[in-house]
CSV table of C-alpha atoms in Angstrom, one decimal:
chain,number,residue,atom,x,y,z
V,1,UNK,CA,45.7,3.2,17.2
V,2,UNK,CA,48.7,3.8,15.0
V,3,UNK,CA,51.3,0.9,13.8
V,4,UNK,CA,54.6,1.6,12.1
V,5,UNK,CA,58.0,3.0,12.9
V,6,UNK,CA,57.3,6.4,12.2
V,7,UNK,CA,54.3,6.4,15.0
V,8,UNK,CA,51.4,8.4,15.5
V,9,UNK,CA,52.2,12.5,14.9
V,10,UNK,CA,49.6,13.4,17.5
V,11,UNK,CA,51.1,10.4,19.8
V,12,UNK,CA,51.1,12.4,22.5
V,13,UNK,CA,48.1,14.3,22.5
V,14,UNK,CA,45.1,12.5,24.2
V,15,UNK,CA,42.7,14.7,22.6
V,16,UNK,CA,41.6,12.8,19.0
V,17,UNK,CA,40.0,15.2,15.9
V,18,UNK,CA,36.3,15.8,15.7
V,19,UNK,CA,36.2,13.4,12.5
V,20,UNK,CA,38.8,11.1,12.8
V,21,UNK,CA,37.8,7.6,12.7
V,22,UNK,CA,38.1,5.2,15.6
V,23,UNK,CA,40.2,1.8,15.3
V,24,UNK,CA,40.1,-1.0,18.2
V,25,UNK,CA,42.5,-3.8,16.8
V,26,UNK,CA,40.4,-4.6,13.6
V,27,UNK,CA,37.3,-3.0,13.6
V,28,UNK,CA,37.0,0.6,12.2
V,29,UNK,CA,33.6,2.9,12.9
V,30,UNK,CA,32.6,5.9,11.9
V,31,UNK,CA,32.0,8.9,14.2
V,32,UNK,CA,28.8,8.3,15.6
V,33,UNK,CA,26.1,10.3,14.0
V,34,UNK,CA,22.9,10.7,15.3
V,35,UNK,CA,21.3,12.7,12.7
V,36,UNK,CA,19.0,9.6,11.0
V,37,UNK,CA,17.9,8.5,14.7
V,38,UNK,CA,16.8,12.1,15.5
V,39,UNK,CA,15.2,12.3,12.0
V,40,UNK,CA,13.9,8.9,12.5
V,41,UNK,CA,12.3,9.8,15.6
V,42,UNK,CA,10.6,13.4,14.8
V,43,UNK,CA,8.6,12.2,11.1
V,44,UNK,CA,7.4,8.5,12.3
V,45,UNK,CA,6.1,11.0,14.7
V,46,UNK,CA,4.5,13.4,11.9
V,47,UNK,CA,3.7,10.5,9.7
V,48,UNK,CA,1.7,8.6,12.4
V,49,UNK,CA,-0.6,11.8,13.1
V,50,UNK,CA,-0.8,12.2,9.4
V,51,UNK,CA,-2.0,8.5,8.7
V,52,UNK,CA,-4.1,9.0,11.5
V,53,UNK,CA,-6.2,11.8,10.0
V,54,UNK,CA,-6.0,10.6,6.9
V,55,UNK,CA,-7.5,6.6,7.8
V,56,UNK,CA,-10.2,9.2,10.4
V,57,UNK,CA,-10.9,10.6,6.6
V,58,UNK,CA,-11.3,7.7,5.2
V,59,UNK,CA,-13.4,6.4,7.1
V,60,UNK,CA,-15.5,9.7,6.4
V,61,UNK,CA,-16.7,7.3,3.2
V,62,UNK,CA,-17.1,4.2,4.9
V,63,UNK,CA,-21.1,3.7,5.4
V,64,UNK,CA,-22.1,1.4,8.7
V,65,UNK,CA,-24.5,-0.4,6.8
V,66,UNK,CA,-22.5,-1.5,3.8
V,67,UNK,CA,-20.0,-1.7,5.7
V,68,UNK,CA,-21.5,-4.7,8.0
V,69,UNK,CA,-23.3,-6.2,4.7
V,70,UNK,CA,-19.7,-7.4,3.9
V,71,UNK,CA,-19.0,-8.5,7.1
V,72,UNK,CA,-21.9,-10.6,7.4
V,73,UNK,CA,-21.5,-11.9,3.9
V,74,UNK,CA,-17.5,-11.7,3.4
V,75,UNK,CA,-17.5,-13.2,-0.1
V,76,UNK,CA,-15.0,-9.9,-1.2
V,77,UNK,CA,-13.0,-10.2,2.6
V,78,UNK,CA,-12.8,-14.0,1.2
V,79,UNK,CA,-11.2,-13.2,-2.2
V,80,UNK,CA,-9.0,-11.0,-0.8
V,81,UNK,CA,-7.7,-13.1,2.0
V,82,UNK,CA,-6.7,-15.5,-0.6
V,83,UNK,CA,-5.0,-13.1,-2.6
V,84,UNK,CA,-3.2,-11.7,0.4
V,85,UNK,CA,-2.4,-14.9,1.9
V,86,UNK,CA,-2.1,-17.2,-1.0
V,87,UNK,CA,-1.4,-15.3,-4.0
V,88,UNK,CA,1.3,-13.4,-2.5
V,89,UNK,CA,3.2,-15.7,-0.1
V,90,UNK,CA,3.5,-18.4,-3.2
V,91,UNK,CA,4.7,-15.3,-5.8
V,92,UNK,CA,7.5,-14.4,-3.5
V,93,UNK,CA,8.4,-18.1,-2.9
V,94,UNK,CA,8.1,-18.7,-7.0
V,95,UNK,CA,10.4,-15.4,-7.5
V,96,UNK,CA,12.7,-16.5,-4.9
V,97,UNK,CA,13.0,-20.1,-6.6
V,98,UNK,CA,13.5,-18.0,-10.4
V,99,UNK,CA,16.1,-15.6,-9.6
V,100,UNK,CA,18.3,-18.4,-7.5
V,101,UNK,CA,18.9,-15.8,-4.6
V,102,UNK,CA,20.7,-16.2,-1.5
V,103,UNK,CA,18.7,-17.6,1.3
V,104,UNK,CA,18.6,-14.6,3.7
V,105,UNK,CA,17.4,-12.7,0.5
V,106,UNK,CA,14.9,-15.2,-0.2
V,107,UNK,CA,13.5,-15.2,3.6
V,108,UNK,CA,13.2,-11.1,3.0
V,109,UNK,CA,10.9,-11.3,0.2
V,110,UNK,CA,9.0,-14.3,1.7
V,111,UNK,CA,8.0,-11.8,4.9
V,112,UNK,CA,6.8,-8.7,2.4
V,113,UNK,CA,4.8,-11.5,0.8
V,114,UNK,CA,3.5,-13.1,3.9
V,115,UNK,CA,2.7,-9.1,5.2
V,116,UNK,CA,-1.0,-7.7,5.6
V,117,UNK,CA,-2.2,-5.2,3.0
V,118,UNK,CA,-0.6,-1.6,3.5
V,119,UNK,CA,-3.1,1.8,4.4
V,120,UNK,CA,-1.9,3.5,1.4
V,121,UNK,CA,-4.2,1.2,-0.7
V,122,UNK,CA,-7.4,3.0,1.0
V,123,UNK,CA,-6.3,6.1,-0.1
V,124,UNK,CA,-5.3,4.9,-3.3
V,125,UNK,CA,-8.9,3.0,-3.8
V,126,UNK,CA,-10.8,6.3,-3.0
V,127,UNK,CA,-8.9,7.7,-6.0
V,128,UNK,CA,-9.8,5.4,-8.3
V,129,UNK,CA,-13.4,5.1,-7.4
V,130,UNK,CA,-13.4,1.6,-5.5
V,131,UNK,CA,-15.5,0.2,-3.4
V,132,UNK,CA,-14.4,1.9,0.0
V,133,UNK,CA,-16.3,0.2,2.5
V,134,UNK,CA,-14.7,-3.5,1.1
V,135,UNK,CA,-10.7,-1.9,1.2
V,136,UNK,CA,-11.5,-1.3,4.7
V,137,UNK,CA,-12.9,-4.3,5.5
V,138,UNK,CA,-9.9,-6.1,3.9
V,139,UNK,CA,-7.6,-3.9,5.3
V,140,UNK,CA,-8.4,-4.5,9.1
V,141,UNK,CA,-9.0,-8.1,8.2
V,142,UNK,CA,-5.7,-8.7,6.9
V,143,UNK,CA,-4.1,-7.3,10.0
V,144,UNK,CA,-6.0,-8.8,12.2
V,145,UNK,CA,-5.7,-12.1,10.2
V,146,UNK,CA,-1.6,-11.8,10.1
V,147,UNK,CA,-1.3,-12.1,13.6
V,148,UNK,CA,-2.0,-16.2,12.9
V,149,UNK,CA,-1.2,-15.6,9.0
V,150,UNK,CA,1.9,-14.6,9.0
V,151,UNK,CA,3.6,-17.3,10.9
V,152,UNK,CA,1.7,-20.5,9.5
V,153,UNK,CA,2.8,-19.0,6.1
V,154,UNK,CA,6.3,-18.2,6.7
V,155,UNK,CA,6.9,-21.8,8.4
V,156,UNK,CA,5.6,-23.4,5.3
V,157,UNK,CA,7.8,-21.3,2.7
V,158,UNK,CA,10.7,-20.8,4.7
V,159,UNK,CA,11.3,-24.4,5.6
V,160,UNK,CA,14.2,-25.1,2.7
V,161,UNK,CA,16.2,-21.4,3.8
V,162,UNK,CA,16.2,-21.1,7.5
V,163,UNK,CA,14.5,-21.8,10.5
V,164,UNK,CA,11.3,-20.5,10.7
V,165,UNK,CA,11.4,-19.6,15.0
V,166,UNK,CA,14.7,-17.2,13.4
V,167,UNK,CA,12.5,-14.5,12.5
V,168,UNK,CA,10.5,-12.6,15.0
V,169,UNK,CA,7.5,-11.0,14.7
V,170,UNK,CA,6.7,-8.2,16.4
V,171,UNK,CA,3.0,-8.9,17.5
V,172,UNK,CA,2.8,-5.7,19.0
V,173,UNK,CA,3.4,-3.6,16.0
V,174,UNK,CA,1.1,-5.4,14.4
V,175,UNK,CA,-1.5,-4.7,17.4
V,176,UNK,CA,-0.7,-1.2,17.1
V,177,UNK,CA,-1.3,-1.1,13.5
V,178,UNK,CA,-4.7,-2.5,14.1
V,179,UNK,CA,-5.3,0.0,16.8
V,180,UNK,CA,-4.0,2.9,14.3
V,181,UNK,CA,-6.6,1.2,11.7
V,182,UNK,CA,-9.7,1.1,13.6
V,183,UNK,CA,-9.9,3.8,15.8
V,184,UNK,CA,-9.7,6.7,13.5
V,185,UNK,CA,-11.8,4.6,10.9
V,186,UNK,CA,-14.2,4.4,13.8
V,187,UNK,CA,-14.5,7.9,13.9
V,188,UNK,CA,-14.9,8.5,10.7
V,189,UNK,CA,-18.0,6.4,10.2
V,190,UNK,CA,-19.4,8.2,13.3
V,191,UNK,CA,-19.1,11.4,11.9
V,192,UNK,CA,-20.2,10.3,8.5
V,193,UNK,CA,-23.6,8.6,10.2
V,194,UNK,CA,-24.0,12.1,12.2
V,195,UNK,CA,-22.8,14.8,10.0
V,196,UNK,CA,-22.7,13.4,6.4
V,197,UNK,CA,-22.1,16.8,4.5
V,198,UNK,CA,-19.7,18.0,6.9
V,199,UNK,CA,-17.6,13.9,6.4
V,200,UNK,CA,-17.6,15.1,2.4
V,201,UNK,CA,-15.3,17.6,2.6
V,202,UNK,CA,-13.1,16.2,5.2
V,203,UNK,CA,-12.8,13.1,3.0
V,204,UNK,CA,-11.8,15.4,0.0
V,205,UNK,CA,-9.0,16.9,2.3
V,206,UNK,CA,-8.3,13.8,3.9
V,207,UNK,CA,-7.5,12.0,0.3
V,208,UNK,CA,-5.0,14.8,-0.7
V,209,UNK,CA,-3.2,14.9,2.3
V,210,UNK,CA,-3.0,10.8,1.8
V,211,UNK,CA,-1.6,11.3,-1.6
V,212,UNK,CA,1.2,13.6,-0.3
V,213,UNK,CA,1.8,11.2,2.8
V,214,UNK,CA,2.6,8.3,0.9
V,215,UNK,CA,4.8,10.2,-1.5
V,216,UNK,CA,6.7,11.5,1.4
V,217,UNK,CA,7.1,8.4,3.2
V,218,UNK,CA,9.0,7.0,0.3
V,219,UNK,CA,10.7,10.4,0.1
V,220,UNK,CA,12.0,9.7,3.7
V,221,UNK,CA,12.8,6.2,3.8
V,222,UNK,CA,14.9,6.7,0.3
V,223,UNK,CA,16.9,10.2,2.7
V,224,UNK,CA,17.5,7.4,6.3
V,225,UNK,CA,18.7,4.6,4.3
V,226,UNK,CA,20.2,6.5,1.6
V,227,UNK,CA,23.7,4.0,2.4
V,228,UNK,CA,21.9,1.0,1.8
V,229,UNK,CA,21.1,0.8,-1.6
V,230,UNK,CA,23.9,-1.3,-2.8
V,231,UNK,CA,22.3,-4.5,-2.7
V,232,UNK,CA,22.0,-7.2,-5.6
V,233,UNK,CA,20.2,-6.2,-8.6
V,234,UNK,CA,18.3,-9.5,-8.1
V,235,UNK,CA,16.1,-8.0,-5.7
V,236,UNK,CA,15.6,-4.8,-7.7
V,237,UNK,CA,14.2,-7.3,-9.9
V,238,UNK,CA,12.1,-9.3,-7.6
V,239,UNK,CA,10.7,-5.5,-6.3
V,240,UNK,CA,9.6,-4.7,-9.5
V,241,UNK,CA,8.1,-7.8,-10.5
V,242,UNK,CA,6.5,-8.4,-7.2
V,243,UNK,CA,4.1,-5.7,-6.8
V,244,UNK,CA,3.2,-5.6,-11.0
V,245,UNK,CA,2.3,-9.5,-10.3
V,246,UNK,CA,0.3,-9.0,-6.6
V,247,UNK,CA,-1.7,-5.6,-8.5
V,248,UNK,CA,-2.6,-8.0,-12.0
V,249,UNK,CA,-3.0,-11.4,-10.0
V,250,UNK,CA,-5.6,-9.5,-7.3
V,251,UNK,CA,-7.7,-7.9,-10.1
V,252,UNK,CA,-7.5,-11.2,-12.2
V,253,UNK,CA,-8.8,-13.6,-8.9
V,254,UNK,CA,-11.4,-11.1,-8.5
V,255,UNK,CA,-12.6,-11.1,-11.9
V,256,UNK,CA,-13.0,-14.8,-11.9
V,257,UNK,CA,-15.1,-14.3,-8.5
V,258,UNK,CA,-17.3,-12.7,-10.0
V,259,UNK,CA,-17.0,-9.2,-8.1
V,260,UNK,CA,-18.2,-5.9,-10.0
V,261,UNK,CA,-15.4,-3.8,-11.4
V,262,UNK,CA,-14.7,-1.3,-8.7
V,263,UNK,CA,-14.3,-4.1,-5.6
V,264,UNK,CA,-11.9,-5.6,-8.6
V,265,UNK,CA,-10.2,-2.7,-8.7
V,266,UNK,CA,-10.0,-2.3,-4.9
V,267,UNK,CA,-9.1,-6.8,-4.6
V,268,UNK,CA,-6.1,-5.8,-6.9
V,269,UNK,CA,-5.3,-2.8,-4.7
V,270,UNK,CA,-5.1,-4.7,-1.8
V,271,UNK,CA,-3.6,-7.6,-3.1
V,272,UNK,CA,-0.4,-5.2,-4.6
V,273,UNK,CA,0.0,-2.6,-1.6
V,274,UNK,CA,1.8,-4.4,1.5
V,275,UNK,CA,2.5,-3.0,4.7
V,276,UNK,CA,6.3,-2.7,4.0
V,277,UNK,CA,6.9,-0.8,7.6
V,278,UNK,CA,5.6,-3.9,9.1
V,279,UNK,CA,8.4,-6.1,7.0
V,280,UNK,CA,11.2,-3.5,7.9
V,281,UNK,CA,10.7,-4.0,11.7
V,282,UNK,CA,10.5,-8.0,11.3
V,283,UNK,CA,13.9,-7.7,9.5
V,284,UNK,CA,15.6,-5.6,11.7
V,285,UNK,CA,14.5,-7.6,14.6
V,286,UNK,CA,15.4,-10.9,12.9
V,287,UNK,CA,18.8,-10.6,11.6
V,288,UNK,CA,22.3,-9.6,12.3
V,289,UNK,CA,23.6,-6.3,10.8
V,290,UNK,CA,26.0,-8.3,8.2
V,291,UNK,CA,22.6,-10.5,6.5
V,292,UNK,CA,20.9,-6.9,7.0
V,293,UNK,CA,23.7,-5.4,4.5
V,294,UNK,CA,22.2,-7.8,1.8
V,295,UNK,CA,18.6,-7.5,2.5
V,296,UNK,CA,17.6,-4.3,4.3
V,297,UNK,CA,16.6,-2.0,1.7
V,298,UNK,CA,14.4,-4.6,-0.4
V,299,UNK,CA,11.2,-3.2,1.3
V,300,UNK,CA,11.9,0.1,0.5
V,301,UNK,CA,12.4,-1.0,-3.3
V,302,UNK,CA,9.1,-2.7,-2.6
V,303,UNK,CA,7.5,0.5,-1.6
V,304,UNK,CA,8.6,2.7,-4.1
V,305,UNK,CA,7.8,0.2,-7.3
V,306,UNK,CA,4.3,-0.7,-5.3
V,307,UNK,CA,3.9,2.9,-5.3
V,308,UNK,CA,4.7,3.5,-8.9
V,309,UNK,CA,2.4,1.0,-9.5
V,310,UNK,CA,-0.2,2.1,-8.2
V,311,UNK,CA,0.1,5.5,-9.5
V,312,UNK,CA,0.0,4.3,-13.0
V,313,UNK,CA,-2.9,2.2,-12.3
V,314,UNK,CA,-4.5,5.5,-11.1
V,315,UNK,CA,-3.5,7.5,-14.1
V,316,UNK,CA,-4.7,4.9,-16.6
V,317,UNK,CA,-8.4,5.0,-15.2
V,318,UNK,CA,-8.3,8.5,-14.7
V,319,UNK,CA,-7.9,8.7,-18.7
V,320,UNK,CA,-10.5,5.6,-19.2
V,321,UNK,CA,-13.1,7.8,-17.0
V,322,UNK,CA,-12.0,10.9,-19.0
V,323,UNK,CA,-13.3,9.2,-22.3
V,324,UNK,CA,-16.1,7.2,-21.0
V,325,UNK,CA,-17.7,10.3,-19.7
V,326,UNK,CA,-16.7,12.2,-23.1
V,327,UNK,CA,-18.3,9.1,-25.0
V,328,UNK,CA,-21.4,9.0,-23.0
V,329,UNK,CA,-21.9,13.1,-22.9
V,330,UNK,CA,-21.6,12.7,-27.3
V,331,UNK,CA,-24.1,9.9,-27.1
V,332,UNK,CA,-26.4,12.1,-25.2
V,333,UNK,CA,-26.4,15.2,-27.1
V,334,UNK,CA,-26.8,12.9,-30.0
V,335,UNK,CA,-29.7,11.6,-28.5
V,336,UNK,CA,-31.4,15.2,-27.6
V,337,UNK,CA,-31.0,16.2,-31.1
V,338,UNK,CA,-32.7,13.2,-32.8
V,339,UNK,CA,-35.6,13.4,-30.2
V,340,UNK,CA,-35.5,17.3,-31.3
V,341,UNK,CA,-35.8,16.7,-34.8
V,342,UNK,CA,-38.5,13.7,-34.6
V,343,UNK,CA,-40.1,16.3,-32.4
V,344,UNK,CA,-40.2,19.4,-35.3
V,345,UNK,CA,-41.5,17.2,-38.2
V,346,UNK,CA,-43.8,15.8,-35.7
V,347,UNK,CA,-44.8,19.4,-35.1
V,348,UNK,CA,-45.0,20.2,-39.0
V,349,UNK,CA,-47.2,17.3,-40.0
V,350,UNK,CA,-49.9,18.0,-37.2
V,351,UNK,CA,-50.0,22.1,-37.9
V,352,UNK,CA,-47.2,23.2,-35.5
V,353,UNK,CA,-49.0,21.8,-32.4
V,354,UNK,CA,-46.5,20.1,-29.9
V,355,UNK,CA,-48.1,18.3,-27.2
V,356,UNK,CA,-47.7,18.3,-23.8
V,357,UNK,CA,-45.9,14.9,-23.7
V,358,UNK,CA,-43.2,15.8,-26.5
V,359,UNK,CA,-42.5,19.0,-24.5
């Protein structure tokens, strides 16, 4: 629609360009471009096959036994449901309070907080040695758990920004994440109770293609909301801050619970890695596309620094294991050469006879 004396030049034409962009009155949109919904549509389709096979992998490591011991004594499920349903919650309310954000960007940071743990901390516990059988025990307890979590916690924390029957969760996605849990995990401890040798090496593929997945599902979400990431450096903040607190607060709690270093390390895990496609749908369901403009890509900052994270957590105890098994290896051929030497001067000062027992 064209105002002005001097008109429209294609006035009388009906036809309108390819990429012109359409007016009514005072609202301007641009051509319509399907390109992120077909995109959207085709990986979420990859991805989901490829977290399936990956949590089938997984739970190529999971043995039934241990597996039920923490069931039937939960003590680590326990720790862990504190951390993800206390610690967590009460660092993105304290955040929220600190940085003096606007409501609706407080409300956003409250639901990643009040999320279950995320499937990328399985993978990311096999890597660094944690206790597997635990992470997937938290993992699918924590989802399961949300489905009455999630809402007791976001009506106490949300009280002082908006109503708390505003945002909508999507109890099916969460049912389907459960499903997507505990299925292919299923399957995997089947085939590592049957055919143990054979679940090795699918669990070695299984954790490679994990590493690549959740690199590319940052990759992806960074390429379909690549026009989003103008949003207040506040919440870059808070998604830095958040998971570094959620990773050192987990291992900390666990610590002080007396757990063994490795279910620390997987606690911590856990406690850091959150389910941000889980937080994305709540948001988009919740709000309006004007509070979505301020708010909409903090999970994906959330992902990418949880990811970080996490990677730097894995390269650190890569280089610890490095030089604990160096120091151990020098202790031991320390060790072989004393016992060699006591063993030739014992050898001298009875004639050159070495017994049996110092053979």
């Amino acid at each position: 629609r064209c105002q002005g004396s001097s008109g429209c030049p294609w006035e009388n034409s009906t036809a309108c360009p390819a990429n012109a962009t359409i007016c009514n009155g005072t609202s301007c949109v641009l051509p319509e471009d399907n390109f992120n919904e077909t995109l959207s549509i085709i990986l979420s389709t990859v991805l989901t096959v490829m977290l399936a096979l990956v949590m089938f992998s997984m739970g190529c490591n999971v043995e039934l036994k241990k597996f039920w011991g923490h069931v039937k004594r939960p003590w680590g499920i326990f720790v862990g449901f504190l951390c993800q349903f206390g610690i967590m919650p009460l660092t993105a309310f304290l955040l929220s309070l600190a940085f003096n954000v606007l409501p609706i960007q407080a409300v956003v940071v409250l639901i990643m907080g009040c999320c279950p743990g995320g499937t990328a901390s399985n993978v990311i516990a096999y890597w660094v040695d944690g206790d597997m059988d635990l992470s997937i025990s938290m993992t699918t307890c924590s989802t399961l758990l949300a489905m009455g979590m999630m809402p007791l916690c976001l009506f106490v924390y949300t009280k002082m920004w908006t109503e708390s029957n505003a945002i909508v969760l999507p109890y099916d996605s969460i049912g389907i994440s459960l499903v997507a849990l505990i299925i292919p995990v299923s399957f995997g401890m089947y085939v590592n109770h049957r055919w143990p040798s054979k679940a090795k090496i699918i669990l070695k593929i299984g954790s490679i293609v994990g590493a690549i997945l959740i690199v590319l599902i940052a990759v992806v979400g960074g390429i379909l909301y690549k026009g989003s990431w103008i949003i207040s450096p506040k919440l870059w903040y808070i998604g830095t801050i958040f998971p570094a607190a959620g990773y050192s607060l987990g291992f900390f709690l666990a610590r002080v619970a007396g757990l063994s270093w490795n279910r620390c390390r997987t606690v911590s895990l856990e406690t850091g890695m959150q389910n941000t496609q889980l937080c994305s749908t709540i948001v988009q369901l919740s709000f309006t596309p004007e509070q979505l403009e301020v708010m909409f890509t903090f999970p994906l900052i959330y992902s990418i620094f949880q990811l970080l994270f996490a990677l730097l957590i894995l390269g650190g105890y890569r280089v610890y294991r490095r030089h604990r098994v160096k120091q151990k290896t020098d202790v031991e051929k320390t060790e072989e050469k004393e016992d060699s030497k006591s063993t030739s001067s014992h050898a001298k000062t009875n004639g050159g006879f070495i017994s049996n027992d110092t053979k």
